[in-house]
Amino acid sequence: MEDRKEKIFGLERNVFYTGLTSFFADTSTKMVYSVMPLFLMSIGASKTLISLIEGIAESTASLVKALSGYWSDKIGKNKPFMLIGYGITALITPLYSLVGKPVEVLFYRFFERMGKGVRAAPRDSLISGSVTEKDAGKNFGFHKAMDNSGAILGPLTAFLLLYFLPSGDTIMSYKIIFLIATLPAILGVITIAVFIKEAKAVKKSGAPKLSVRNLPKRYFLFLGIIFVFTLGNFSDALILVKTTETGVNKIFIPFIYMIFNMISVIFAIPVGKLSDKIGRERLIIPGFLIFALTFFMFGKFNSISIFIGLFAMYGLYSALVDGSQKAMISDIVSKDLRGTGFGIYHAILGITLLPASLIAGLLYDHLSSEAPFYFGSVMALIATVLMVFFAITGGKVKSEKK
């Protein structure tokens, strides 16, 4: 592990620069993502197809997340996987400007998400391996804050470009945004190459063979709850689509999406520190409840003034849950298996998004625009109940890690 004395703003060097990398990468990806549903609708995609594109891209590529986590544990390195993963995103982003049909978006989204699959678990493993266990929540909270800071700047930049470009809300404007989004993606790759140090232990020839069977039962119980919750947590693309149906000018969609990310970044670090003190479960449970209420209200109402408040609530859910879930895995899984543990976790999230997105898209197109949000709310309530039981039985099961 790197020298503990080498800190930047009170943070381990790797944590700071991994956060900076995610800031650049998310600035790029959220510039693209905040206008992608609008772009897809402008070239003829249905609600089901928009959902399916996201679901297929995330789910197919999610298998790479488990494999990259396993191989990073096996070879004892994280940085090469991060370079490759972020590099793929930087290469694919400008190619969106060449798209003419929705199926081409699926092709590029698939490879871009492959890049995320390669980097996600090794990145989380590098953060976990660079800090002490008692500070895991704070450091994952910082990473989440940097990630969402980019997710604020990205949509804000997209909004300003749509507002000021002479072409306005047109296909040409979207393609210009895709090209500009390439620049921060490249800066992210440079940050990894120059500033991040390896945090894995050197692999020993006599090291035991890694096995999924070595992961504790509590870890798999937690993944089961994540599966149930994620089945109702479909792609944000449909939330943006429903927001357009309130009658708001489409130019403002990226700006409204920014509200979600802004609230998340404001609360991410305080929530991370709080999870270190009171436990992850006590933040995940209210986070699930806020999600359930938010999606119920997205389904019930169709007012832009209400939706602005709901995007803020959605950001609070994200701050409470995302970093806490990763810190929970860091708590449960032993250090030599964290790459594998994070890989399977990311894979579960990605694989579940395919049925989640397909169900949501079909409900949207063939039943009503409210139906997918009511479904998501119900699944979140079920996951909340399961999480309560998980927390209650925690003392009995936690000893398995030792």
PDB file of N, CA and C in Angstrom, residues 83-148:
ATOM      1  N   LEU A  83      -7.046   2.128 -16.809  1.00  0.00           N
ATOM      2  CA  LEU A  83      -6.578   2.780 -18.035  1.00  0.00           C
ATOM      3  C   LEU A  83      -7.349   2.296 -19.259  1.00  0.00           C
ATOM      4  N   ILE A  84      -7.522   0.987 -19.347  1.00  0.00           N
ATOM      5  CA  ILE A  84      -8.241   0.422 -20.493  1.00  0.00           C
ATOM      6  C   ILE A  84      -9.702   0.869 -20.475  1.00  0.00           C
ATOM      7  N   GLY A  85     -10.332   0.776 -19.302  1.00  0.00           N
ATOM      8  CA  GLY A  85     -11.753   1.097 -19.204  1.00  0.00           C
ATOM      9  C   GLY A  85     -12.061   2.547 -19.526  1.00  0.00           C
ATOM     10  N   TYR A  86     -11.330   3.463 -18.905  1.00  0.00           N
ATOM     11  CA  TYR A  86     -11.566   4.881 -19.186  1.00  0.00           C
ATOM     12  C   TYR A  86     -11.118   5.248 -20.603  1.00  0.00           C
ATOM     13  N   GLY A  87     -10.102   4.529 -21.105  1.00  0.00           N
ATOM     14  CA  GLY A  87      -9.639   4.767 -22.471  1.00  0.00           C
ATOM     15  C   GLY A  87     -10.694   4.417 -23.508  1.00  0.00           C
ATOM     16  N   ILE A  88     -11.425   3.323 -23.288  1.00  0.00           N
ATOM     17  CA  ILE A  88     -12.493   2.930 -24.212  1.00  0.00           C
ATOM     18  C   ILE A  88     -13.565   4.015 -24.287  1.00  0.00           C
ATOM     19  N   THR A  89     -13.942   4.556 -23.134  1.00  0.00           N
ATOM     20  CA  THR A  89     -14.943   5.628 -23.110  1.00  0.00           C
ATOM     21  C   THR A  89     -14.472   6.834 -23.908  1.00  0.00           C
ATOM     22  N   ALA A  90     -13.200   7.202 -23.752  1.00  0.00           N
ATOM     23  CA  ALA A  90     -12.656   8.351 -24.486  1.00  0.00           C
ATOM     24  C   ALA A  90     -12.661   8.113 -25.994  1.00  0.00           C
ATOM     25  N   LEU A  91     -12.457   6.866 -26.408  1.00  0.00           N
ATOM     26  CA  LEU A  91     -12.443   6.544 -27.840  1.00  0.00           C
ATOM     27  C   LEU A  91     -13.845   6.506 -28.445  1.00  0.00           C
ATOM     28  N   ILE A  92     -14.822   6.009 -27.674  1.00  0.00           N
ATOM     29  CA  ILE A  92     -16.172   5.831 -28.202  1.00  0.00           C
ATOM     30  C   ILE A  92     -16.959   7.132 -28.255  1.00  0.00           C
ATOM     31  N   THR A  93     -16.765   8.012 -27.278  1.00  0.00           N
ATOM     32  CA  THR A  93     -17.609   9.212 -27.146  1.00  0.00           C
ATOM     33  C   THR A  93     -17.738  10.035 -28.425  1.00  0.00           C
ATOM     34  N   PRO A  94     -16.660  10.352 -29.146  1.00  0.00           N
ATOM     35  CA  PRO A  94     -16.846  11.166 -30.357  1.00  0.00           C
ATOM     36  C   PRO A  94     -17.588  10.438 -31.471  1.00  0.00           C
ATOM     37  N   LEU A  95     -17.649   9.103 -31.399  1.00  0.00           N
ATOM     38  CA  LEU A  95     -18.296   8.338 -32.468  1.00  0.00           C
ATOM     39  C   LEU A  95     -19.821   8.483 -32.446  1.00  0.00           C
ATOM     40  N   TYR A  96     -20.383   8.932 -31.308  1.00  0.00           N
ATOM     41  CA  TYR A  96     -21.831   9.178 -31.266  1.00  0.00           C
ATOM     42  C   TYR A  96     -22.239  10.242 -32.280  1.00  0.00           C
ATOM     43  N   SER A  97     -21.302  11.124 -32.629  1.00  0.00           N
ATOM     44  CA  SER A  97     -21.612  12.195 -33.579  1.00  0.00           C
ATOM     45  C   SER A  97     -21.836  11.662 -34.991  1.00  0.00           C
ATOM     46  N   LEU A  98     -21.484  10.390 -35.229  1.00  0.00           N
ATOM     47  CA  LEU A  98     -21.648   9.786 -36.554  1.00  0.00           C
ATOM     48  C   LEU A  98     -22.950   9.002 -36.677  1.00  0.00           C
ATOM     49  N   VAL A  99     -23.710   8.918 -35.585  1.00  0.00           N
ATOM     50  CA  VAL A  99     -24.899   8.067 -35.540  1.00  0.00           C
ATOM     51  C   VAL A  99     -26.034   8.633 -36.385  1.00  0.00           C
ATOM     52  N   GLY A 100     -26.753   7.727 -37.093  1.00  0.00           N
ATOM     53  CA  GLY A 100     -27.940   8.111 -37.862  1.00  0.00           C
ATOM     54  C   GLY A 100     -29.157   7.285 -37.514  1.00  0.00           C
ATOM     55  N   LYS A 101     -28.939   6.113 -36.862  1.00  0.00           N
ATOM     56  CA  LYS A 101     -30.043   5.220 -36.516  1.00  0.00           C
ATOM     57  C   LYS A 101     -29.901   4.761 -35.061  1.00  0.00           C
ATOM     58  N   PRO A 102     -31.032   4.464 -34.394  1.00  0.00           N
ATOM     59  CA  PRO A 102     -30.971   4.026 -32.994  1.00  0.00           C
ATOM     60  C   PRO A 102     -30.100   2.792 -32.769  1.00  0.00           C
ATOM     61  N   VAL A 103     -30.082   1.864 -33.732  1.00  0.00           N
ATOM     62  CA  VAL A 103     -29.296   0.645 -33.556  1.00  0.00           C
ATOM     63  C   VAL A 103     -27.798   0.958 -33.459  1.00  0.00           C
ATOM     64  N   GLU A 104     -27.370   2.032 -34.096  1.00  0.00           N
ATOM     65  CA  GLU A 104     -25.964   2.435 -34.010  1.00  0.00           C
ATOM     66  C   GLU A 104     -25.626   2.928 -32.598  1.00  0.00           C
ATOM     67  N   VAL A 105     -26.593   3.585 -31.953  1.00  0.00           N
ATOM     68  CA  VAL A 105     -26.395   4.009 -30.567  1.00  0.00           C
ATOM     69  C   VAL A 105     -26.194   2.780 -29.680  1.00  0.00           C
ATOM     70  N   LEU A 106     -27.002   1.748 -29.911  1.00  0.00           N
ATOM     71  CA  LEU A 106     -26.854   0.509 -29.145  1.00  0.00           C
ATOM     72  C   LEU A 106     -25.445  -0.057 -29.297  1.00  0.00           C
ATOM     73  N   PHE A 107     -24.929  -0.069 -30.508  1.00  0.00           N
ATOM     74  CA  PHE A 107     -23.595  -0.600 -30.783  1.00  0.00           C
ATOM     75  C   PHE A 107     -22.536   0.173 -29.999  1.00  0.00           C
ATOM     76  N   TYR A 108     -22.590   1.504 -30.084  1.00  0.00           N
ATOM     77  CA  TYR A 108     -21.582   2.315 -29.394  1.00  0.00           C
ATOM     78  C   TYR A 108     -21.780   2.286 -27.883  1.00  0.00           C
ATOM     79  N   ARG A 109     -23.042   2.296 -27.417  1.00  0.00           N
ATOM     80  CA  ARG A 109     -23.306   2.225 -25.977  1.00  0.00           C
ATOM     81  C   ARG A 109     -22.780   0.914 -25.396  1.00  0.00           C
ATOM     82  N   PHE A 110     -22.916  -0.158 -26.160  1.00  0.00           N
ATOM     83  CA  PHE A 110     -22.427  -1.457 -25.700  1.00  0.00           C
ATOM     84  C   PHE A 110     -20.925  -1.392 -25.420  1.00  0.00           C
ATOM     85  N   PHE A 111     -20.156  -0.870 -26.365  1.00  0.00           N
ATOM     86  CA  PHE A 111     -18.695  -0.818 -26.184  1.00  0.00           C
ATOM     87  C   PHE A 111     -18.289   0.211 -25.131  1.00  0.00           C
ATOM     88  N   GLU A 112     -19.030   1.323 -25.053  1.00  0.00           N
ATOM     89  CA  GLU A 112     -18.708   2.319 -24.039  1.00  0.00           C
ATOM     90  C   GLU A 112     -18.951   1.756 -22.634  1.00  0.00           C
ATOM     91  N   ARG A 113     -20.044   0.995 -22.483  1.00  0.00           N
ATOM     92  CA  ARG A 113     -20.332   0.354 -21.194  1.00  0.00           C
ATOM     93  C   ARG A 113     -19.362  -0.792 -20.905  1.00  0.00           C
ATOM     94  N   MET A 114     -18.826  -1.394 -21.945  1.00  0.00           N
ATOM     95  CA  MET A 114     -17.762  -2.382 -21.747  1.00  0.00           C
ATOM     96  C   MET A 114     -16.584  -1.721 -21.035  1.00  0.00           C
ATOM     97  N   GLY A 115     -16.291  -0.481 -21.447  1.00  0.00           N
ATOM     98  CA  GLY A 115     -15.226   0.263 -20.798  1.00  0.00           C
ATOM     99  C   GLY A 115     -15.512   0.469 -19.325  1.00  0.00           C
ATOM    100  N   LYS A 116     -16.767   0.829 -19.009  1.00  0.00           N
ATOM    101  CA  LYS A 116     -17.130   0.987 -17.599  1.00  0.00           C
ATOM    102  C   LYS A 116     -17.012  -0.338 -16.859  1.00  0.00           C
ATOM    103  N   GLY A 117     -17.371  -1.422 -17.549  1.00  0.00           N
ATOM    104  CA  GLY A 117     -17.267  -2.736 -16.937  1.00  0.00           C
ATOM    105  C   GLY A 117     -15.837  -3.102 -16.585  1.00  0.00           C
ATOM    106  N   VAL A 118     -14.919  -2.750 -17.448  1.00  0.00           N
ATOM    107  CA  VAL A 118     -13.507  -3.061 -17.209  1.00  0.00           C
ATOM    108  C   VAL A 118     -12.965  -2.285 -16.007  1.00  0.00           C
ATOM    109  N   ARG A 119     -13.412  -1.045 -15.825  1.00  0.00           N
ATOM    110  CA  ARG A 119     -12.777  -0.171 -14.831  1.00  0.00           C
ATOM    111  C   ARG A 119     -13.470  -0.151 -13.475  1.00  0.00           C
ATOM    112  N   ALA A 120     -14.778  -0.420 -13.415  1.00  0.00           N
ATOM    113  CA  ALA A 120     -15.559  -0.121 -12.208  1.00  0.00           C
ATOM    114  C   ALA A 120     -15.082  -0.878 -10.971  1.00  0.00           C
ATOM    115  N   ALA A 121     -15.023  -2.216 -11.043  1.00  0.00           N
ATOM    116  CA  ALA A 121     -14.640  -2.997  -9.865  1.00  0.00           C
ATOM    117  C   ALA A 121     -13.179  -2.759  -9.453  1.00  0.00           C
ATOM    118  N   PRO A 122     -12.222  -2.760 -10.402  1.00  0.00           N
ATOM    119  CA  PRO A 122     -10.835  -2.446 -10.006  1.00  0.00           C
ATOM    120  C   PRO A 122     -10.686  -1.052  -9.405  1.00  0.00           C
ATOM    121  N   ARG A 123     -11.464  -0.082  -9.897  1.00  0.00           N
ATOM    122  CA  ARG A 123     -11.418   1.271  -9.322  1.00  0.00           C
ATOM    123  C   ARG A 123     -11.878   1.260  -7.869  1.00  0.00           C
ATOM    124  N   ASP A 124     -13.013   0.599  -7.611  1.00  0.00           N
ATOM    125  CA  ASP A 124     -13.521   0.522  -6.233  1.00  0.00           C
ATOM    126  C   ASP A 124     -12.564  -0.262  -5.340  1.00  0.00           C
ATOM    127  N   SER A 125     -11.956  -1.302  -5.907  1.00  0.00           N
ATOM    128  CA  SER A 125     -10.994  -2.095  -5.163  1.00  0.00           C
ATOM    129  C   SER A 125      -9.754  -1.264  -4.829  1.00  0.00           C
ATOM    130  N   LEU A 126      -9.328  -0.405  -5.766  1.00  0.00           N
ATOM    131  CA  LEU A 126      -8.167   0.452  -5.526  1.00  0.00           C
ATOM    132  C   LEU A 126      -8.450   1.444  -4.395  1.00  0.00           C
ATOM    133  N   ILE A 127      -9.659   2.024  -4.397  1.00  0.00           N
ATOM    134  CA  ILE A 127     -10.031   2.936  -3.309  1.00  0.00           C
ATOM    135  C   ILE A 127     -10.019   2.192  -1.983  1.00  0.00           C
ATOM    136  N   SER A 128     -10.657   1.014  -1.978  1.00  0.00           N
ATOM    137  CA  SER A 128     -10.743   0.218  -0.750  1.00  0.00           C
ATOM    138  C   SER A 128      -9.359  -0.178  -0.249  1.00  0.00           C
ATOM    139  N   GLY A 129      -8.447  -0.491  -1.166  1.00  0.00           N
ATOM    140  CA  GLY A 129      -7.106  -0.910  -0.796  1.00  0.00           C
ATOM    141  C   GLY A 129      -6.189   0.238  -0.412  1.00  0.00           C
ATOM    142  N   SER A 130      -6.657   1.475  -0.628  1.00  0.00           N
ATOM    143  CA  SER A 130      -5.832   2.650  -0.339  1.00  0.00           C
ATOM    144  C   SER A 130      -6.182   3.304   0.986  1.00  0.00           C
ATOM    145  N   VAL A 131      -7.241   2.807   1.662  1.00  0.00           N
ATOM    146  CA  VAL A 131      -7.700   3.465   2.887  1.00  0.00           C
ATOM    147  C   VAL A 131      -7.887   2.437   3.996  1.00  0.00           C
ATOM    148  N   THR A 132      -8.061   2.936   5.217  1.00  0.00           N
ATOM    149  CA  THR A 132      -8.371   2.047   6.337  1.00  0.00           C
ATOM    150  C   THR A 132      -9.865   1.758   6.350  1.00  0.00           C
ATOM    151  N   GLU A 133     -10.229   0.639   6.954  1.00  0.00           N
ATOM    152  CA  GLU A 133     -11.632   0.217   6.961  1.00  0.00           C
ATOM    153  C   GLU A 133     -12.532   1.228   7.665  1.00  0.00           C
ATOM    154  N   LYS A 134     -12.020   1.879   8.709  1.00  0.00           N
ATOM    155  CA  LYS A 134     -12.850   2.815   9.472  1.00  0.00           C
ATOM    156  C   LYS A 134     -13.171   4.079   8.676  1.00  0.00           C
ATOM    157  N   ASP A 135     -12.398   4.353   7.606  1.00  0.00           N
ATOM    158  CA  ASP A 135     -12.638   5.540   6.788  1.00  0.00           C
ATOM    159  C   ASP A 135     -13.261   5.210   5.440  1.00  0.00           C
ATOM    160  N   ALA A 136     -13.715   3.976   5.249  1.00  0.00           N
ATOM    161  CA  ALA A 136     -14.227   3.562   3.937  1.00  0.00           C
ATOM    162  C   ALA A 136     -15.419   4.406   3.508  1.00  0.00           C
ATOM    163  N   GLY A 137     -16.353   4.653   4.431  1.00  0.00           N
ATOM    164  CA  GLY A 137     -17.537   5.432   4.079  1.00  0.00           C
ATOM    165  C   GLY A 137     -17.190   6.836   3.622  1.00  0.00           C
ATOM    166  N   LYS A 138     -16.290   7.502   4.362  1.00  0.00           N
ATOM    167  CA  LYS A 138     -15.877   8.861   4.006  1.00  0.00           C
ATOM    168  C   LYS A 138     -15.231   8.894   2.625  1.00  0.00           C
ATOM    169  N   ASN A 139     -14.345   7.935   2.344  1.00  0.00           N
ATOM    170  CA  ASN A 139     -13.617   7.946   1.072  1.00  0.00           C
ATOM    171  C   ASN A 139     -14.494   7.573  -0.113  1.00  0.00           C
ATOM    172  N   PHE A 140     -15.399   6.600   0.086  1.00  0.00           N
ATOM    173  CA  PHE A 140     -16.347   6.305  -0.996  1.00  0.00           C
ATOM    174  C   PHE A 140     -17.320   7.469  -1.165  1.00  0.00           C
ATOM    175  N   GLY A 141     -17.607   8.179  -0.071  1.00  0.00           N
ATOM    176  CA  GLY A 141     -18.439   9.367  -0.169  1.00  0.00           C
ATOM    177  C   GLY A 141     -17.762  10.454  -0.979  1.00  0.00           C
ATOM    178  N   PHE A 142     -16.440  10.643  -0.761  1.00  0.00           N
ATOM    179  CA  PHE A 142     -15.695  11.619  -1.561  1.00  0.00           C
ATOM    180  C   PHE A 142     -15.721  11.245  -3.034  1.00  0.00           C
ATOM    181  N   HIS A 143     -15.495   9.948  -3.307  1.00  0.00           N
ATOM    182  CA  HIS A 143     -15.507   9.514  -4.703  1.00  0.00           C
ATOM    183  C   HIS A 143     -16.866   9.770  -5.334  1.00  0.00           C
ATOM    184  N   LYS A 144     -17.916   9.461  -4.580  1.00  0.00           N
ATOM    185  CA  LYS A 144     -19.272   9.706  -5.077  1.00  0.00           C
ATOM    186  C   LYS A 144     -19.489  11.191  -5.323  1.00  0.00           C
ATOM    187  N   ALA A 145     -18.965  12.045  -4.431  1.00  0.00           N
ATOM    188  CA  ALA A 145     -19.116  13.484  -4.588  1.00  0.00           C
ATOM    189  C   ALA A 145     -18.402  13.985  -5.848  1.00  0.00           C
ATOM    190  N   MET A 146     -17.193  13.495  -6.095  1.00  0.00           N
ATOM    191  CA  MET A 146     -16.459  13.887  -7.296  1.00  0.00           C
ATOM    192  C   MET A 146     -17.142  13.375  -8.549  1.00  0.00           C
ATOM    193  N   ASP A 147     -17.638  12.133  -8.465  1.00  0.00           N
ATOM    194  CA  ASP A 147     -18.372  11.528  -9.574  1.00  0.00           C
ATOM    195  C   ASP A 147     -19.568  12.408  -9.934  1.00  0.00           C
ATOM    196  N   ASN A 148     -20.318  12.805  -8.912  1.00  0.00           N
ATOM    197  CA  ASN A 148     -21.521  13.599  -9.155  1.00  0.00           C
ATOM    198  C   ASN A 148     -21.222  15.069  -9.433  1.00  0.00           C
TER     199      ASN A 148
END
